[in-house]
Short mmCIF file of C-alpha atoms in Angstrom, two decimals:
data_model
loop_
_atom_site.label_atom_id
_atom_site.label_comp_id
_atom_site.label_asym_id
_atom_site.label_seq_id
_atom_site.Cartn_x
_atom_site.Cartn_y
_atom_site.Cartn_z
CA ALA A 1 11.95 -25.70 -18.49
CA GLN A 2 8.46 -25.02 -17.29
CA SER A 3 5.48 -26.46 -19.08
CA VAL A 4 1.86 -25.47 -18.95
CA THR A 5 -0.98 -27.76 -19.98
CA GLN A 6 -4.46 -26.52 -20.74
CA LEU A 7 -6.87 -29.42 -21.04
CA GLY A 8 -9.39 -28.85 -23.78
CA SER A 9 -8.57 -26.54 -26.66
CA HIS A 10 -12.28 -25.81 -27.08
CA VAL A 11 -14.90 -25.58 -24.35
CA SER A 12 -18.59 -24.85 -24.89
CA VAL A 13 -21.00 -23.88 -22.14
CA SER A 14 -24.56 -22.64 -22.08
CA GLU A 15 -25.24 -19.09 -21.00
CA GLY A 16 -25.68 -19.09 -17.22
CA ALA A 17 -23.76 -22.34 -16.72
CA LEU A 18 -20.52 -22.83 -14.81
CA VAL A 19 -17.30 -22.10 -16.67
CA LEU A 20 -14.33 -24.32 -15.82
CA LEU A 21 -11.07 -23.99 -17.75
CA ARG A 22 -8.24 -26.24 -16.66
CA CYS A 23 -4.56 -25.43 -16.26
CA ASN A 24 -1.79 -27.61 -14.89
CA TYR A 25 1.87 -26.72 -14.62
CA SER A 26 5.03 -28.73 -14.17
CA SER A 27 7.42 -27.35 -11.61
CA SER A 28 8.90 -28.51 -8.31
CA VAL A 29 8.75 -24.93 -7.05
CA PRO A 30 5.36 -23.19 -7.17
CA PRO A 31 5.57 -20.50 -9.82
CA TYR A 32 3.64 -17.32 -10.23
CA LEU A 33 0.50 -18.11 -12.22
CA PHE A 34 -1.63 -16.06 -14.55
CA TRP A 35 -4.72 -16.23 -16.68
CA TYR A 36 -4.99 -13.99 -19.73
CA VAL A 37 -8.05 -13.43 -21.93
CA GLN A 38 -8.02 -12.56 -25.61
CA TYR A 39 -11.17 -11.26 -27.24
CA PRO A 40 -11.45 -11.59 -31.03
CA ASN A 41 -8.92 -9.47 -32.92
CA GLN A 42 -7.48 -8.01 -29.74
CA GLY A 43 -4.35 -8.40 -27.66
CA LEU A 44 -4.10 -10.37 -24.43
CA GLN A 45 -5.44 -8.88 -21.23
CA LEU A 46 -4.56 -10.00 -17.71
CA LEU A 47 -7.55 -11.67 -16.09
CA LEU A 48 -6.00 -12.58 -12.74
CA LYS A 49 -2.74 -13.61 -11.11
CA TYR A 50 -1.44 -15.74 -8.26
CA THR A 51 1.70 -14.38 -6.65
CA SER A 52 2.00 -16.55 -3.49
CA ALA A 53 -0.55 -14.74 -1.38
CA ALA A 54 -4.13 -16.06 -1.11
CA THR A 55 -4.64 -19.31 -3.00
CA LEU A 56 -8.09 -18.27 -4.22
CA VAL A 57 -7.64 -15.35 -6.56
CA LYS A 58 -10.41 -13.15 -7.89
CA GLY A 59 -10.09 -11.41 -11.22
CA ILE A 60 -12.06 -9.21 -13.52
CA ASN A 61 -15.50 -10.00 -14.94
CA GLY A 62 -16.41 -12.42 -12.14
CA PHE A 63 -13.64 -14.94 -12.83
CA GLU A 64 -11.61 -16.61 -10.13
CA ALA A 65 -8.93 -19.28 -9.91
CA GLU A 66 -7.61 -21.47 -7.15
CA PHE A 67 -3.98 -22.45 -6.77
CA LYS A 68 -3.68 -26.07 -5.62
CA LYS A 69 -0.08 -26.99 -4.96
CA SER A 70 -0.79 -30.70 -4.40
CA GLU A 71 -2.45 -30.92 -7.81
CA THR A 72 -0.11 -28.41 -9.55
CA SER A 73 -3.24 -26.78 -10.90
CA PHE A 74 -4.65 -23.31 -11.38
CA HIS A 75 -8.11 -23.83 -12.87
CA LEU A 76 -10.21 -20.85 -13.91
CA THR A 77 -13.89 -20.71 -12.98
CA LYS A 78 -16.90 -18.46 -13.29
CA PRO A 79 -20.24 -19.42 -11.73
CA SER A 80 -22.44 -18.16 -14.55
CA ALA A 81 -21.28 -17.73 -18.14
CA HIS A 82 -22.23 -14.64 -20.09
CA MET A 83 -22.21 -14.25 -23.84
CA SER A 84 -19.46 -11.67 -23.50
CA ASP A 85 -17.16 -14.31 -21.97
CA ALA A 86 -16.64 -15.92 -25.38
CA ALA A 87 -12.89 -15.56 -25.97
CA GLU A 88 -9.56 -17.35 -25.94
CA TYR A 89 -8.07 -17.97 -22.51
CA PHE A 90 -4.39 -18.55 -21.82
CA CYS A 91 -2.76 -19.85 -18.67
CA ALA A 92 0.82 -18.75 -18.03
CA VAL A 93 3.50 -19.36 -15.41
CA SER A 94 6.58 -17.49 -14.32
CA PRO A 95 9.24 -19.18 -12.14
CA PRO A 96 9.72 -17.16 -8.97
CA ASN A 97 13.51 -17.08 -9.23
CA THR A 98 13.57 -15.50 -12.68
CA GLY A 99 10.98 -12.78 -12.51
CA ASN A 100 10.89 -12.19 -16.22
CA GLN A 101 10.50 -15.60 -17.86
CA PHE A 102 6.97 -16.52 -18.84
CA TYR A 103 5.60 -19.74 -20.30
CA PHE A 104 2.19 -20.04 -21.89
CA GLY A 105 -0.27 -22.83 -22.44
CA THR A 106 -1.74 -23.40 -25.89
CA GLY A 107 -5.02 -21.72 -25.01
CA THR A 108 -8.66 -22.68 -24.58
CA SER A 109 -11.34 -21.21 -26.80
CA LEU A 110 -14.55 -20.65 -24.86
CA THR A 111 -17.87 -20.64 -26.69
CA VAL A 112 -21.02 -19.54 -24.88
CA ILE A 113 -24.25 -20.95 -26.26
CA PRO A 114 -27.36 -18.79 -25.87
CA ASP B 1 -1.46 1.62 -19.07
CA ALA B 2 1.97 0.49 -20.30
CA GLY B 3 1.60 2.52 -23.51
CA ILE B 4 2.63 -0.18 -25.99
CA THR B 5 2.22 0.58 -29.67
CA GLN B 6 2.88 -1.92 -32.44
CA SER B 7 3.31 -1.00 -36.08
CA PRO B 8 2.25 -1.87 -38.63
CA ARG B 9 -0.94 -3.50 -37.39
CA HIS B 10 -1.45 -5.35 -40.65
CA LYS B 11 1.00 -6.22 -43.39
CA VAL B 12 0.89 -8.39 -46.48
CA THR B 13 4.18 -9.17 -48.12
CA GLU B 14 5.74 -11.65 -50.51
CA THR B 15 8.08 -14.51 -49.81
CA GLY B 16 11.69 -13.43 -49.72
CA THR B 17 11.11 -9.80 -48.80
CA PRO B 18 12.42 -8.26 -45.57
CA VAL B 19 9.92 -7.16 -42.94
CA THR B 20 10.39 -5.12 -39.79
CA LEU B 21 7.84 -4.86 -37.02
CA ARG B 22 8.16 -2.15 -34.44
CA CYS B 23 7.19 -2.10 -30.79
CA HIS B 24 7.23 1.20 -28.96
CA GLN B 25 6.68 1.70 -25.23
CA THR B 26 6.37 4.93 -23.31
CA GLU B 27 7.19 3.90 -19.73
CA ASN B 28 10.87 2.90 -19.70
CA HIS B 29 10.33 -0.80 -19.01
CA ARG B 30 13.52 -2.81 -19.11
CA TYR B 31 12.16 -6.11 -20.42
CA MET B 32 10.47 -6.36 -23.82
CA TYR B 33 9.35 -9.47 -25.70
CA TRP B 34 8.23 -10.61 -29.12
CA TYR B 35 5.80 -13.52 -29.34
CA ARG B 36 4.03 -15.13 -32.24
CA GLN B 37 0.56 -16.60 -31.94
CA ASP B 38 -0.57 -19.49 -34.10
CA PRO B 39 -3.60 -21.77 -33.82
CA GLY B 40 -2.81 -24.85 -31.76
CA HIS B 41 0.47 -23.42 -30.51
CA GLY B 42 -0.63 -20.58 -28.29
CA LEU B 43 2.03 -17.97 -27.72
CA ARG B 44 5.65 -18.77 -28.48
CA LEU B 45 8.55 -16.55 -27.54
CA ILE B 46 10.71 -15.38 -30.43
CA HIS B 47 13.20 -13.02 -28.76
CA TYR B 48 13.32 -10.85 -25.73
CA SER B 49 15.38 -7.92 -24.52
CA TYR B 50 16.55 -7.02 -21.03
CA GLY B 51 18.02 -3.65 -21.88
CA VAL B 52 19.46 -1.50 -24.66
CA LYS B 53 21.51 -3.74 -26.94
CA ASP B 54 20.83 -6.73 -24.65
CA THR B 55 18.74 -9.40 -26.33
CA ASP B 56 18.35 -13.15 -26.19
CA LYS B 57 16.66 -15.90 -28.16
CA GLY B 58 13.38 -17.55 -27.38
CA GLU B 59 12.09 -20.94 -28.43
CA VAL B 60 11.30 -20.02 -32.06
CA SER B 61 14.04 -17.55 -33.00
CA ASP B 62 15.16 -19.08 -36.32
CA GLY B 63 14.54 -16.67 -39.19
CA TYR B 64 14.12 -13.67 -36.89
CA SER B 65 16.46 -11.00 -35.57
CA VAL B 66 15.83 -8.17 -33.14
CA SER B 67 17.39 -4.88 -32.19
CA ARG B 68 17.00 -2.50 -29.31
CA SER B 69 18.99 0.70 -29.73
CA LYS B 70 16.71 2.72 -27.45
CA THR B 71 14.82 1.70 -24.32
CA GLU B 72 11.49 2.52 -25.89
CA ASP B 73 11.83 0.65 -29.18
CA PHE B 74 12.18 -3.08 -29.85
CA LEU B 75 12.32 -4.09 -33.52
CA LEU B 76 11.63 -7.54 -34.92
CA THR B 77 13.07 -8.24 -38.39
CA LEU B 78 12.37 -11.06 -40.78
CA GLU B 79 15.34 -10.88 -43.13
CA SER B 80 13.64 -12.97 -45.82
CA ALA B 81 10.03 -13.69 -45.04
CA THR B 82 8.60 -17.18 -45.59
CA SER B 83 5.02 -18.40 -45.63
CA SER B 84 5.63 -20.21 -42.32
CA GLN B 85 6.09 -16.79 -40.73
CA THR B 86 2.51 -15.83 -41.47
CA SER B 87 1.24 -15.19 -37.97
CA VAL B 88 0.07 -12.64 -35.45
CA TYR B 89 2.98 -11.04 -33.63
CA PHE B 90 2.64 -9.61 -30.15
CA CYS B 91 5.00 -7.34 -28.32
CA ALA B 92 4.93 -7.34 -24.53
CA ILE B 93 6.62 -5.65 -21.61
CA SER B 94 7.23 -6.97 -18.13
CA GLU B 95 6.23 -4.81 -15.21
CA SER B 96 5.73 -5.21 -11.50
CA SER B 97 2.44 -6.76 -10.45
CA GLY B 98 2.45 -4.61 -7.32
CA GLY B 99 1.69 -5.71 -3.78
CA GLY B 100 5.32 -6.38 -2.86
CA SER B 101 5.31 -9.99 -4.09
CA GLY B 102 8.22 -9.52 -6.45
CA ALA B 103 6.19 -10.97 -9.28
CA ASN B 104 6.04 -9.33 -12.67
CA VAL B 105 3.26 -9.51 -15.22
CA LEU B 106 3.28 -9.21 -18.98
CA THR B 107 1.35 -6.44 -20.68
CA PHE B 108 0.72 -6.88 -24.38
CA GLY B 109 0.39 -4.67 -27.39
CA ALA B 110 -2.54 -5.00 -29.78
CA GLY B 111 -0.67 -7.25 -32.20
CA SER B 112 0.61 -7.13 -35.77
CA ARG B 113 -0.95 -9.47 -38.31
CA LEU B 114 1.57 -10.52 -40.96
CA THR B 115 0.66 -12.44 -44.08
CA VAL B 116 3.44 -13.79 -46.27
CA LEU B 117 2.25 -14.83 -49.74
#
């Protein structure tokens, strides 16, 4: 089975600082990779996805993530944090030969300090 | 917009009572899922469906059953609710991500918050 590890269940950054949320997966075959964001009391929203095209993927709200096969990583970054970025972030993977199986990390809660 | 509606959005019930959560979609998606979200555990799959009357278990299926008699509706039932089933429940559908990659993405409903006293 796939596993997804998100290092750091809580991350705090100052407003304007770099946001870096880490995600590593375990798989011998590169899966499809996703980041979802959950704002308080809301459902999950797709932030960005890697589906075996460009390794640097740009998403909504200025976020991007880079797929690094050698490191089995898909870290999420944003150059300058905004107060509105405070949310829970989930990394997820989907094995390419299944198409409809998804595995989630345990989430990282991002706090932005004014 | 996948048009996913979950009901009820909030429910408080007592231990031992049956509870049914409903997920309704408007776009004929084949795959539907029920997840529960708990602090420290992220999202865990309870059951999923790959068509009418076709369902399978996820990693935390004990104490839950599901039914899908129509494409648009996926029901999650707790036959006898326990306090450990207090959680936020999310329904999701799988749909094509576009671009010809063959990848699908999950789209989620707004969630149903269940409290079992």
